[in-house]
mmCIF file of C-alpha atoms in Angstrom:
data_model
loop_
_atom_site.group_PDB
_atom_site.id
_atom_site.type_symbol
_atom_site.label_atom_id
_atom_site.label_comp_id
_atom_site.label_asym_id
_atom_site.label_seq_id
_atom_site.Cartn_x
_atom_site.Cartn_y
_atom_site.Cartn_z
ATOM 1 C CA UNK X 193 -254.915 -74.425 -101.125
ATOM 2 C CA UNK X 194 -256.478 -72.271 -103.777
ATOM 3 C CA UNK X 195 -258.481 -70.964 -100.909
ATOM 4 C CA UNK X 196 -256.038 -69.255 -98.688
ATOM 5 C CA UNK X 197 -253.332 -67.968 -101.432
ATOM 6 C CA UNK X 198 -250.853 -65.654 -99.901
ATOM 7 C CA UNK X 199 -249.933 -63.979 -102.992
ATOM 8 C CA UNK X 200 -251.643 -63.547 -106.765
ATOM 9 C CA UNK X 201 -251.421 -61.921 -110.043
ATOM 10 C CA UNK X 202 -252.643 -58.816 -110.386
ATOM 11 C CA UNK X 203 -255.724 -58.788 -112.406
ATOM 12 C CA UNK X 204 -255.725 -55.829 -114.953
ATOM 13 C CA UNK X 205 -259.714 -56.291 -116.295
ATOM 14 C CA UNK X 206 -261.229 -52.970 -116.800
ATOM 15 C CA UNK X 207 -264.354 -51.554 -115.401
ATOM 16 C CA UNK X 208 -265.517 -51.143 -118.844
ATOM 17 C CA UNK X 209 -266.757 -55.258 -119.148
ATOM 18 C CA UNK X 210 -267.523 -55.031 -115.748
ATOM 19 C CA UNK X 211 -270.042 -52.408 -116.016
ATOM 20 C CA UNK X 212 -271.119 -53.480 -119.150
ATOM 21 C CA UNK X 213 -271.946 -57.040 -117.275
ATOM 22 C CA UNK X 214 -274.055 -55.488 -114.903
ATOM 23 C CA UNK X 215 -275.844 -53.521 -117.614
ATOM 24 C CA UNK X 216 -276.678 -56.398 -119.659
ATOM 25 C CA UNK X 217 -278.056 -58.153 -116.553
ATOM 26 C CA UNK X 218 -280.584 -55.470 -115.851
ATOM 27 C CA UNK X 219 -281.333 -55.543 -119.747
ATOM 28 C CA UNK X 220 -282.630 -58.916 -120.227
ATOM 29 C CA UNK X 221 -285.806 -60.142 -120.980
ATOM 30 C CA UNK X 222 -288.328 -60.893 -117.770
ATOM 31 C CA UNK X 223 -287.735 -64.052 -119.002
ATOM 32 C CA UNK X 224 -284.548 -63.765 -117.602
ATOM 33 C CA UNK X 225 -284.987 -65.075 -113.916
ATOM 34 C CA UNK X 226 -281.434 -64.413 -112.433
ATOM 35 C CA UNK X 227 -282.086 -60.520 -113.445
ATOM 36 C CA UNK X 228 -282.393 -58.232 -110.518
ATOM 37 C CA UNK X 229 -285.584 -55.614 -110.672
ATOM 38 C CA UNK X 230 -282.374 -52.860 -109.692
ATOM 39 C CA UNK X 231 -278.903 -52.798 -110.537
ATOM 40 C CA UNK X 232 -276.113 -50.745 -109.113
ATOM 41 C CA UNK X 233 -275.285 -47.835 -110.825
ATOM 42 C CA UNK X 234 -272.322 -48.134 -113.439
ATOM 43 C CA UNK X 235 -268.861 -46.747 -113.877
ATOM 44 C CA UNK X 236 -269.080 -43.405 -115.597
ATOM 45 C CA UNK X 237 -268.517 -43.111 -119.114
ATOM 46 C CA UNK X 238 -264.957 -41.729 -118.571
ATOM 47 C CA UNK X 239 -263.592 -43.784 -116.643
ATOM 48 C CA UNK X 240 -264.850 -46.708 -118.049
ATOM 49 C CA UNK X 241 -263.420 -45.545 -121.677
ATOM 50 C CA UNK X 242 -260.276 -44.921 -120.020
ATOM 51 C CA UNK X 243 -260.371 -48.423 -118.526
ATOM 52 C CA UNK X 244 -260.783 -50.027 -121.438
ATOM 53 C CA UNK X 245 -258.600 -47.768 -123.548
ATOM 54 C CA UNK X 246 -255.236 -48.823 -120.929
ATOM 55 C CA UNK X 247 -252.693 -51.331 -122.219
ATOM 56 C CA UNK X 248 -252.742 -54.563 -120.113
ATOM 57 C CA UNK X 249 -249.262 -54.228 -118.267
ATOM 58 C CA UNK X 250 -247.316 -56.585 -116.963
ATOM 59 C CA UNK X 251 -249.070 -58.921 -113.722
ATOM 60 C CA UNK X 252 -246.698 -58.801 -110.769
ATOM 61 C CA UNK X 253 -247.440 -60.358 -107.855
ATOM 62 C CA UNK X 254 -248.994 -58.988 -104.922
ATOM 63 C CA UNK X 255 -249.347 -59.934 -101.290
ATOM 64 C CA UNK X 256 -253.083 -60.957 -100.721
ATOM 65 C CA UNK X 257 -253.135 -59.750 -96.977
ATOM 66 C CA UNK X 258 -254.400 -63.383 -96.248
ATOM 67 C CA UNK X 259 -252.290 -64.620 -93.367
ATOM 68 C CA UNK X 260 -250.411 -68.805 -93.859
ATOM 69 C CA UNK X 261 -253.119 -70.900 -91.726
ATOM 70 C CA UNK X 262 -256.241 -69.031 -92.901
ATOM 71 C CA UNK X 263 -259.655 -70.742 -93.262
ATOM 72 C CA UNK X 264 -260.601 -71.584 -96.677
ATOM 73 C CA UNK X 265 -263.925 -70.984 -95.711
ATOM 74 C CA UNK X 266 -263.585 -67.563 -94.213
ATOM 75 C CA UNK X 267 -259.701 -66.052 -94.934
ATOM 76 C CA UNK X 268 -259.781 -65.830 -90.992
ATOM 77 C CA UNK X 269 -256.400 -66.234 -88.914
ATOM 78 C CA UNK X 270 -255.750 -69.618 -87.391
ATOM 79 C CA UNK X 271 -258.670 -71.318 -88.988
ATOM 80 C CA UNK X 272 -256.832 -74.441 -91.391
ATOM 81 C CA UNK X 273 -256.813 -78.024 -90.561
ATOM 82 C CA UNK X 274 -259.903 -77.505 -88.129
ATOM 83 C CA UNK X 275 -263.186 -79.601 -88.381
ATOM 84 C CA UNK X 276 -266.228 -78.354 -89.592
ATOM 85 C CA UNK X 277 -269.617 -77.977 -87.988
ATOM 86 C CA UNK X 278 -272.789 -77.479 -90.278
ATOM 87 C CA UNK X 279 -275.528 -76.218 -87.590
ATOM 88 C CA UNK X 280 -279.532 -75.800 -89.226
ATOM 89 C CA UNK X 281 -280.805 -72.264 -87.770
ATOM 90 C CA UNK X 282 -284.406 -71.285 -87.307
ATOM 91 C CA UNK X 283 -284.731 -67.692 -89.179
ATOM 92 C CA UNK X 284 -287.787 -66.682 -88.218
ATOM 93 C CA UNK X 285 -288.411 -63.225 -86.012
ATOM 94 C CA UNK X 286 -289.467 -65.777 -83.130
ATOM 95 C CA UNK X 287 -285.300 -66.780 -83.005
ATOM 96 C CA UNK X 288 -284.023 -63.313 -82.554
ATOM 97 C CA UNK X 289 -281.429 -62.823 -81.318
ATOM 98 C CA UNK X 290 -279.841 -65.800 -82.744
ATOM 99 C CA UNK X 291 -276.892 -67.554 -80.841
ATOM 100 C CA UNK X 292 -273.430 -68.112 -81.655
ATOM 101 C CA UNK X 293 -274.392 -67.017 -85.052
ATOM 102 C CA UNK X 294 -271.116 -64.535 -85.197
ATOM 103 C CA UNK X 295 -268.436 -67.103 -85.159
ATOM 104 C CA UNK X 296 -269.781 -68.934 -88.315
ATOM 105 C CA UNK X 297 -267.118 -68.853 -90.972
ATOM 106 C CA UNK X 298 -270.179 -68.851 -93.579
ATOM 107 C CA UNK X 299 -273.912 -68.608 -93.493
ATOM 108 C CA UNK X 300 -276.181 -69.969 -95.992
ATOM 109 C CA UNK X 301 -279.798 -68.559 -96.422
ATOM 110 C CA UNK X 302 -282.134 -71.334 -97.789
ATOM 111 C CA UNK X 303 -286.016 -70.978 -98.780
ATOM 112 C CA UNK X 304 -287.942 -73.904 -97.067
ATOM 113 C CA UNK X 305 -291.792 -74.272 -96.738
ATOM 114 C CA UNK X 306 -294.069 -71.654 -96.845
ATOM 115 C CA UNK X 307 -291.685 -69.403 -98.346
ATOM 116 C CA UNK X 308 -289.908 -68.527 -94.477
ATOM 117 C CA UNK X 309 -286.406 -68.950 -94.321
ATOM 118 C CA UNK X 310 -283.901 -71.380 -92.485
ATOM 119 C CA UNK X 311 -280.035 -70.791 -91.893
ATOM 120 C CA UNK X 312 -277.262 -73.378 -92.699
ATOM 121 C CA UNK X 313 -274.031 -71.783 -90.434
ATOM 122 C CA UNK X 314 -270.713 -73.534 -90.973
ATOM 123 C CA UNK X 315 -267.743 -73.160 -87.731
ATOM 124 C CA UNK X 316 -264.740 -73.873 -88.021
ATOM 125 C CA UNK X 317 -262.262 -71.351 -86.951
ATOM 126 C CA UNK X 318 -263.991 -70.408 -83.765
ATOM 127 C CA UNK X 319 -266.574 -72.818 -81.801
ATOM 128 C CA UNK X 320 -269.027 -70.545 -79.693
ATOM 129 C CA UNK X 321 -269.970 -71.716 -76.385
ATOM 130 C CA UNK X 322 -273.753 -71.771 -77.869
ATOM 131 C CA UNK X 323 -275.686 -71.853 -80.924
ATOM 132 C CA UNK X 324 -279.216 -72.045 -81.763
ATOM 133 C CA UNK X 325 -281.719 -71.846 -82.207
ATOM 134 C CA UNK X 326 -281.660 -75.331 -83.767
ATOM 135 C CA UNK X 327 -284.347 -76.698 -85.888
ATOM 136 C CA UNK X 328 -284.432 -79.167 -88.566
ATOM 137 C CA UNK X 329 -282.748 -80.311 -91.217
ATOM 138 C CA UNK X 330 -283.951 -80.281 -94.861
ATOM 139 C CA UNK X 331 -283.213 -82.496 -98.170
ATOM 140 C CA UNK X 332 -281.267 -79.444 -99.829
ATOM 141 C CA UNK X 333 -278.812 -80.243 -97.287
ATOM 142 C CA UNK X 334 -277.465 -82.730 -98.371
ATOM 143 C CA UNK X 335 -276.388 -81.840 -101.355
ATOM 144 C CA UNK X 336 -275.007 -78.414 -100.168
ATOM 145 C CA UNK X 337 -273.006 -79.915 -97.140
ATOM 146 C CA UNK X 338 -271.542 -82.008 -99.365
ATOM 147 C CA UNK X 339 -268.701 -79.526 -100.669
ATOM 148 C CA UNK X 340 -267.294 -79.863 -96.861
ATOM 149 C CA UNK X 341 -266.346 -83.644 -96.909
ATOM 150 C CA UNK X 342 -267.925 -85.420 -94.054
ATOM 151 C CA UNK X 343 -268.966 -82.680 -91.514
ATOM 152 C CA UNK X 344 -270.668 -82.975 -88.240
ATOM 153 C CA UNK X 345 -274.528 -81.814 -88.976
ATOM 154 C CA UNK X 346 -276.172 -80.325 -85.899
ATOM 155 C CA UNK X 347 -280.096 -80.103 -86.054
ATOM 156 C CA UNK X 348 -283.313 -80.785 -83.888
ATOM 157 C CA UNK X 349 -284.459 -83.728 -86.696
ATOM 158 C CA UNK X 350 -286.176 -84.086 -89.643
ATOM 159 C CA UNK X 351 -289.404 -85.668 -90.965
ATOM 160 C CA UNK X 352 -289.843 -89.130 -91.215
ATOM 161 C CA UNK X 353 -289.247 -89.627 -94.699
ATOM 162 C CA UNK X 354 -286.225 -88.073 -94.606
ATOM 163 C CA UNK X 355 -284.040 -89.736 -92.008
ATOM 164 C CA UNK X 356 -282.969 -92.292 -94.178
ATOM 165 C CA UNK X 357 -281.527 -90.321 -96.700
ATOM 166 C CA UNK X 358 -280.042 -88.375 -94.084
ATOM 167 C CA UNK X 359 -278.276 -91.950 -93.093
ATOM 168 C CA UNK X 360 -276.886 -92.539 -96.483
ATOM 169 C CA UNK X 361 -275.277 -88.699 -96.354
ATOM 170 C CA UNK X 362 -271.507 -87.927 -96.197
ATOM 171 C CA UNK X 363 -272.206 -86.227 -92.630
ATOM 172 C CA UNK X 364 -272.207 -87.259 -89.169
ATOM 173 C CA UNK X 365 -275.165 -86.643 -87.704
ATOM 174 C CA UNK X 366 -274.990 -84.708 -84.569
ATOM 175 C CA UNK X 367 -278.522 -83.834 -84.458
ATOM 176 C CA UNK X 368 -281.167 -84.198 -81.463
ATOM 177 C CA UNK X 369 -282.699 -87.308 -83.436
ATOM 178 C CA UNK X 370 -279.756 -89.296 -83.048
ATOM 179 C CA UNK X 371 -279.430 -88.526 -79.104
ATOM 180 C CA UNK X 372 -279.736 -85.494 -76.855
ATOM 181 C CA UNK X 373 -276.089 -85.065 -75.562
ATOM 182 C CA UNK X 374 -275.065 -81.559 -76.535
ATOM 183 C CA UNK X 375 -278.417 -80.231 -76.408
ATOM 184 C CA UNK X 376 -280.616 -78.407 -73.823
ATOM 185 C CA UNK X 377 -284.079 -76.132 -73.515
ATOM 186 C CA UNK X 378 -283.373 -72.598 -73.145
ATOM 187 C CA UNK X 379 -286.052 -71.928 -70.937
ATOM 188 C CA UNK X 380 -285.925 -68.074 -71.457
ATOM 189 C CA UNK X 381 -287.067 -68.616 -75.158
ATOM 190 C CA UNK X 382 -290.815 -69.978 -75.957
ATOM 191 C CA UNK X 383 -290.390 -73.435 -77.626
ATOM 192 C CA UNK X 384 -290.129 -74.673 -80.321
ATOM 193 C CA UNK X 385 -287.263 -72.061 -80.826
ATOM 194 C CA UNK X 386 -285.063 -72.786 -77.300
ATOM 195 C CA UNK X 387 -283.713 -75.576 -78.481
ATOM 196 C CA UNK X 388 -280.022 -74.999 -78.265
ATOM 197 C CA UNK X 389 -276.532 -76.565 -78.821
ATOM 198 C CA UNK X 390 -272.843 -76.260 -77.396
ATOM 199 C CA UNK X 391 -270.612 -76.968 -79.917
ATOM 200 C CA UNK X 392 -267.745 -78.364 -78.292
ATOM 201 C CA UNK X 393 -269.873 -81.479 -77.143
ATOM 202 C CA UNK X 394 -271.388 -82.019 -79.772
ATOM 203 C CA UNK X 395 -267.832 -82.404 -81.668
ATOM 204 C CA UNK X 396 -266.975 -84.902 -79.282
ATOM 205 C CA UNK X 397 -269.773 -86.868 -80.815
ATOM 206 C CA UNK X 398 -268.120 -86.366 -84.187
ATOM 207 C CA UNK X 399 -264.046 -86.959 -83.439
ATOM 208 C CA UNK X 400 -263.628 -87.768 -86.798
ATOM 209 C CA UNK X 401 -265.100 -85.114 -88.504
ATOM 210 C CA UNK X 402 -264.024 -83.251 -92.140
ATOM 211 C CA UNK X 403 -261.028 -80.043 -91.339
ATOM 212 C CA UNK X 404 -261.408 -77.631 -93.240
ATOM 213 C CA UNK X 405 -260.501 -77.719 -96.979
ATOM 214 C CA UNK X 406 -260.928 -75.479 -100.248
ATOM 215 C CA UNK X 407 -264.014 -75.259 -101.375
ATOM 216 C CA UNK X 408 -263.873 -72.668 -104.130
ATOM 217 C CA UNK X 409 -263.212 -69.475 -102.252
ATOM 218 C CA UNK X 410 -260.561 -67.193 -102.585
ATOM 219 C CA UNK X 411 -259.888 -64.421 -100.584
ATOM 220 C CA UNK X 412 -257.802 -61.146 -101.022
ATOM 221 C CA UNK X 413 -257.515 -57.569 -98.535
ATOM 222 C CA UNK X 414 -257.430 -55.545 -101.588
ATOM 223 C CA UNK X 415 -260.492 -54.826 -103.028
ATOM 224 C CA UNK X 416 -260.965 -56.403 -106.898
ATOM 225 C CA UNK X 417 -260.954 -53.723 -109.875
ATOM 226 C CA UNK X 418 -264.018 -53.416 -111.628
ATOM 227 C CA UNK X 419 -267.132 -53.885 -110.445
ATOM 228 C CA UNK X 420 -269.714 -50.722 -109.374
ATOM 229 C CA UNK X 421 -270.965 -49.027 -106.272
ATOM 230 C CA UNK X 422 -273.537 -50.656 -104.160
ATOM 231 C CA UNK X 423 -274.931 -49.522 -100.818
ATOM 232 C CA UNK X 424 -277.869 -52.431 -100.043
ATOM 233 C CA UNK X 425 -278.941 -55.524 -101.533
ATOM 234 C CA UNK X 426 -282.595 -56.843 -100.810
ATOM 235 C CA UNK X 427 -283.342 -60.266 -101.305
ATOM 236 C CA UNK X 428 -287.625 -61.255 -101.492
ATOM 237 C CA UNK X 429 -288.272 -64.419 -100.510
ATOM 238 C CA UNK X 430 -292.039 -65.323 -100.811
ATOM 239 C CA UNK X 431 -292.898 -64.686 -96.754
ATOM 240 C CA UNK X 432 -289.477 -63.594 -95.853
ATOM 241 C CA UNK X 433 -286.533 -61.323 -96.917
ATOM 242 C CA UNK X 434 -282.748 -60.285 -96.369
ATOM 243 C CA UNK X 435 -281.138 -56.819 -96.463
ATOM 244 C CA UNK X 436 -277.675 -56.119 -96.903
ATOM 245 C CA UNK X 437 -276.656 -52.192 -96.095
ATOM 246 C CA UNK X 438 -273.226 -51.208 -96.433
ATOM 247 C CA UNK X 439 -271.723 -49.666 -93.573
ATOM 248 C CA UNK X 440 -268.299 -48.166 -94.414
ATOM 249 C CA UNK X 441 -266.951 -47.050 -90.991
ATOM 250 C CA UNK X 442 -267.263 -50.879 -89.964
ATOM 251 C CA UNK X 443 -266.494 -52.143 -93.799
ATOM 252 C CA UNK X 444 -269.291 -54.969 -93.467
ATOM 253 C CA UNK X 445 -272.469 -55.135 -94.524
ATOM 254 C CA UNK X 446 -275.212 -55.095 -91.748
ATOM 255 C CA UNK X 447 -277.482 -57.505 -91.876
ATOM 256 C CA UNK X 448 -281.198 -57.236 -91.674
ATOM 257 C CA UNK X 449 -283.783 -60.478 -91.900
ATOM 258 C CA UNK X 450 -287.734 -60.375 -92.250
ATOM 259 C CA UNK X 451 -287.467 -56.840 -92.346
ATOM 260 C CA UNK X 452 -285.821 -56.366 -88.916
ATOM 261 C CA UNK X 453 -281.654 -55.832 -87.903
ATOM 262 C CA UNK X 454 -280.788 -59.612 -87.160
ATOM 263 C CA UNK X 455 -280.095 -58.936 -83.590
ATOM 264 C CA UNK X 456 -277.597 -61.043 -81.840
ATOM 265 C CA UNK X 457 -277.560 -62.946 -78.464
ATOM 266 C CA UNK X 458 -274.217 -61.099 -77.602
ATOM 267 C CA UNK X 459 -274.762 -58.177 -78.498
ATOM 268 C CA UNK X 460 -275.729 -55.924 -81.170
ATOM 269 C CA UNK X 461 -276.799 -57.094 -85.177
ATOM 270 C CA UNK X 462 -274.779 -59.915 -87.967
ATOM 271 C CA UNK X 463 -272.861 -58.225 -89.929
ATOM 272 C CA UNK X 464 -271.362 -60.238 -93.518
ATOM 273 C CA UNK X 465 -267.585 -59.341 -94.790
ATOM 274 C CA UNK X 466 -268.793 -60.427 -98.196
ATOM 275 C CA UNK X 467 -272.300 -61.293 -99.270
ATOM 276 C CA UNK X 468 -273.195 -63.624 -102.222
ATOM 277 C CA UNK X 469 -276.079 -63.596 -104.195
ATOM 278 C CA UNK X 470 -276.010 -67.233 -105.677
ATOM 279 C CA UNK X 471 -279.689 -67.830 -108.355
ATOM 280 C CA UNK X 472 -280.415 -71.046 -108.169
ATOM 281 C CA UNK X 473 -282.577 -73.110 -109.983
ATOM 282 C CA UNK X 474 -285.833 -73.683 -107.160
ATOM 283 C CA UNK X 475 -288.722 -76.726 -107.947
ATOM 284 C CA UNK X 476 -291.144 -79.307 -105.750
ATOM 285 C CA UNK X 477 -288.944 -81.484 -103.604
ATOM 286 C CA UNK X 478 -291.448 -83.970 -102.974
ATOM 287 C CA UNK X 479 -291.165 -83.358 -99.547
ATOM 288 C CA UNK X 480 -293.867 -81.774 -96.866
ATOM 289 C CA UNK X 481 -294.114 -81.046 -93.446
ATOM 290 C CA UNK X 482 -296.859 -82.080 -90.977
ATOM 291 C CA UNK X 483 -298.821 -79.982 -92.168
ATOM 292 C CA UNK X 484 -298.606 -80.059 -95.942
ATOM 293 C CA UNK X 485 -296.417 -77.325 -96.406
ATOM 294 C CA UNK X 486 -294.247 -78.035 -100.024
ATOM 295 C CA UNK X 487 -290.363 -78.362 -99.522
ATOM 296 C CA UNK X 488 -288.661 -76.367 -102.292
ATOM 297 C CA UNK X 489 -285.302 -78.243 -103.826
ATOM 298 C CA UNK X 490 -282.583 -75.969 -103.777
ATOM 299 C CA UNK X 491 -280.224 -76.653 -106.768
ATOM 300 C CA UNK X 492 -276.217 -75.977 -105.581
ATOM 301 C CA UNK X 493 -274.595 -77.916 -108.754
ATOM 302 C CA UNK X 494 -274.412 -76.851 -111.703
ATOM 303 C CA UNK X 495 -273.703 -73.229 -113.067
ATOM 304 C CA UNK X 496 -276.026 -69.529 -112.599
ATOM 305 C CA UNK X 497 -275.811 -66.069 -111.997
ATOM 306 C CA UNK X 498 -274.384 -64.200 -108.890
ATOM 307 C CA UNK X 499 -273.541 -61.062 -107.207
ATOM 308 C CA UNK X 500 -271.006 -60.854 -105.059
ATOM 309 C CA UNK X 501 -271.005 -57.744 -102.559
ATOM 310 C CA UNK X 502 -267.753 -56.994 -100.795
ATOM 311 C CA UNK X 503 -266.235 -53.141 -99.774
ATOM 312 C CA UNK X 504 -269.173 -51.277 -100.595
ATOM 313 C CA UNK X 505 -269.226 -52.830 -104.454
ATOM 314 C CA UNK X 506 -270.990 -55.747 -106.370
ATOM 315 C CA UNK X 507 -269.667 -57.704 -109.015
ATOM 316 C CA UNK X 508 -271.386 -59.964 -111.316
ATOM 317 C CA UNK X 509 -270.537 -63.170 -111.427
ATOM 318 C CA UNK X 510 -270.900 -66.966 -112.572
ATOM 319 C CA UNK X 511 -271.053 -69.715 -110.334
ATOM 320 C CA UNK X 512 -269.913 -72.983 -111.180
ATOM 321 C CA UNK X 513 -270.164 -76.264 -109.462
ATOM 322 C CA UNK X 514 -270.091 -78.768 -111.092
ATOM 323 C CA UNK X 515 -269.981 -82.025 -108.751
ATOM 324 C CA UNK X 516 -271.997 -82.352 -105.096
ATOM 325 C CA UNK X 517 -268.638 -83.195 -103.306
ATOM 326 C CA UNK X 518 -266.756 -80.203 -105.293
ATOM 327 C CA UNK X 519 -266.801 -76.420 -104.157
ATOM 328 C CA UNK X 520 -268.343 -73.320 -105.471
ATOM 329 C CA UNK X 521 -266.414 -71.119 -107.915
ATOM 330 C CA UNK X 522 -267.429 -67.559 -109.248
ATOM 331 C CA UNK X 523 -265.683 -65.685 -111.984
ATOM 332 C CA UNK X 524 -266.061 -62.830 -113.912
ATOM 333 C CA UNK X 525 -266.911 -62.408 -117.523
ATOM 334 C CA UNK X 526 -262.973 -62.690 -118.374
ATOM 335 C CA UNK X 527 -263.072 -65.667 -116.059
ATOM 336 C CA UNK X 528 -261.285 -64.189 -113.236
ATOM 337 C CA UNK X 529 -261.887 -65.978 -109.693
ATOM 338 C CA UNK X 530 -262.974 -62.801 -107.698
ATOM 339 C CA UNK X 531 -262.014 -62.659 -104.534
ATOM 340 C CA UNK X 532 -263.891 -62.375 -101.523
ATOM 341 C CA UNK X 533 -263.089 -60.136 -98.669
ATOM 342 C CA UNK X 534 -261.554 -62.030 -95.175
ATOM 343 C CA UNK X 535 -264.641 -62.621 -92.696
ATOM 344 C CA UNK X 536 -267.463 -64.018 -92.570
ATOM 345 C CA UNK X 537 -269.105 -64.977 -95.587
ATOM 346 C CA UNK X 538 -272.872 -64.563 -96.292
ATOM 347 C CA UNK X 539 -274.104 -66.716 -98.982
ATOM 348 C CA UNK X 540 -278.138 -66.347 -99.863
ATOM 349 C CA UNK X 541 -279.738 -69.121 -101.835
ATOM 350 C CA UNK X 542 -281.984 -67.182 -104.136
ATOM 351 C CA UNK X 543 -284.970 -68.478 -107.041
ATOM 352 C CA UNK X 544 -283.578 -67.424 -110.039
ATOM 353 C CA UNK X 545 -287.134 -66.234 -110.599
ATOM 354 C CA UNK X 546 -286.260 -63.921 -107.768
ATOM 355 C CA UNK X 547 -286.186 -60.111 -108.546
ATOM 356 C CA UNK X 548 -283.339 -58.763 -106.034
ATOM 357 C CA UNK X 549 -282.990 -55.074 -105.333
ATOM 358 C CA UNK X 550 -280.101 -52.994 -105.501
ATOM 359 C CA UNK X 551 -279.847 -48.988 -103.516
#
């Protein structure tokens, strides 16, 4: 799989276009929704000139680092031919410390109502004894889950409109609407957000769940040429926000949410191997909770703008999807697949109206 390649062509693109990318981002018009208000400094002049100045040599190959029987998902060891589990997070300060959250092979940030945040985590490598919070699911989801086949789907429910289309979704539906095995109050947490799941029995309610399989990602231990120096990323959302800072003794990025370290149950904060900045286009769903709060549609097909953040650098990028049941790709202005780092994967779902900030 295209996901887990064990060795690749070097790449020999020069900081120069890199640099220049990022430049050209931060130049355009505020027209320009997928333009960050910040962008990480650039290459100096010198080195980029010398960069661009080198003959293209010859592209041996190199060994990727990335073990046989990696997840596509995540480069992790051991983590191919496994099923997937999608579980719906509440991302609110009132869920810290979230549960389980550490094993995810990715995590998805997605705007819902009111402009809070909710968390889509995908296992598949590791199962933790315990995840959750749970809450519920949203139409966005559908769409985005359905790069993974026909996953398990783990949530509290969903409003009433929306159960039907959940029926007609390539998932099965694992969630508390559809029966409470798998499922219990923790009663040390104030409800609504103690609702909690244990993975491995709720995968017995899904035996025949999607394994793993590529979905666009590529992974590589060395880090990509090009590219320029970032030490945080700050993602606005309208009543929320996520903060990626760099730490370089741990070589992840620590994760903060609503302006707080995302604490975990088991100790200490999330941390991200690689973080994603996908711009997506954002409109009126035509859904609402009980309380007439708007659901925002989350657009995952298609192409836009990214960043993606890996080793202490950010590299601009393109996403393209261009089919629901197809993966993610994202390339560089030659083209280039760049590769993530092995680990978890943080992937936020941003407006392209968004303004994200760069230190």
């Amino acid at each position: 799989m295209r996901g887990v390649r064990h060795h690749r062509t070097t790449r020999t693109a020069g900081l120069a276009a890199v640099a220049a990318a990022a430049l050209a981002l931060a130049a355009c018009s505020s027209g320009d929704s997928s333009a960050p208000s910040s962008t990480p400094a650039a290459a100096s002049s010198s080195t980029s000139a010398a960069a661009a100045s080198e003959t293209p040599s010859a592209s041996p190959t190199v060994d990727t680092g990335i073990p046989a029987g990696a997840s596509p998902f995540s480069g992790r060891a051991g983590g191919a031919g496994k099923r997937v589990l999608v579980v719906k997070y509440d991302n609110t300060l009132n869920a810290q410390p979230q549960t389980g959250l550490k094993d995810a092979d990715i995590v998805y940030i997605e705007e819902v109502e009111y402009g809070l945040t909710r968390i889509a985590a995908v296992f598949s490598t590791k199962l933790p004894p315990v995840v959750g919070p749970v809450r519920s699911a949203r139409i966005s989801d559908i769409d985005l889950l359905a790069q993974f086949g026909k996953p398990a789907f783990a949530y509290s429910g969903s409003q009433h409109r929306l159960r039907p289309v959940l029926a007609r979704a390539s998932i099965y539906d694992v969630s508390g609407d559809m029966g409470p095995a798998g499922y219990f109050r923790d009663l040390h947490r104030p409800a609504p957000y103690n609702f909690m799941g244990k993975p491995a029995e709720l995968m017995k309610r899904a035996p025949h769940a999607s394994v793993a399989r590529d979905i666009g990602f590529v992974f590589a231990v060395p880090t990509p040429s090009g590219g320029v120096k970032v030490h945080s990323a700050k993602v606005p959302y309208p009543a929320s926000s996520a903060q990626f800072v760099w730490d370089s003794a741990a070589k992840s990025f620590d994760v903060s949410m609503n302006g707080r370290p995302a604490r975990a149950t088991e100790g200490g904060i999330q941390h991200a191997t690689t973080v994603v900045l996908q711009f997506v286009k954002q409109r009126d769903s035509g859904y609402h909770d009980k309380f007439g709060g708007r659901t925002p549609l989350l657009t995952t097909t298609g192409t836009g703008k990214a960043w993606v953040l890996r080793d202490g650098r950010a590299y601009l990028a393109t996403w393209s999807r261009p089919v629901a049941t197809g993966g993610t790709t994202f390339t560089d202005k030659a083209g280039n697949v760049i590769d993530f780092a092995p680990g978890q994967v943080w992937v936020a779902l941003v407006n392209r109206s968004a303004k994200v900030t760069f230190g």
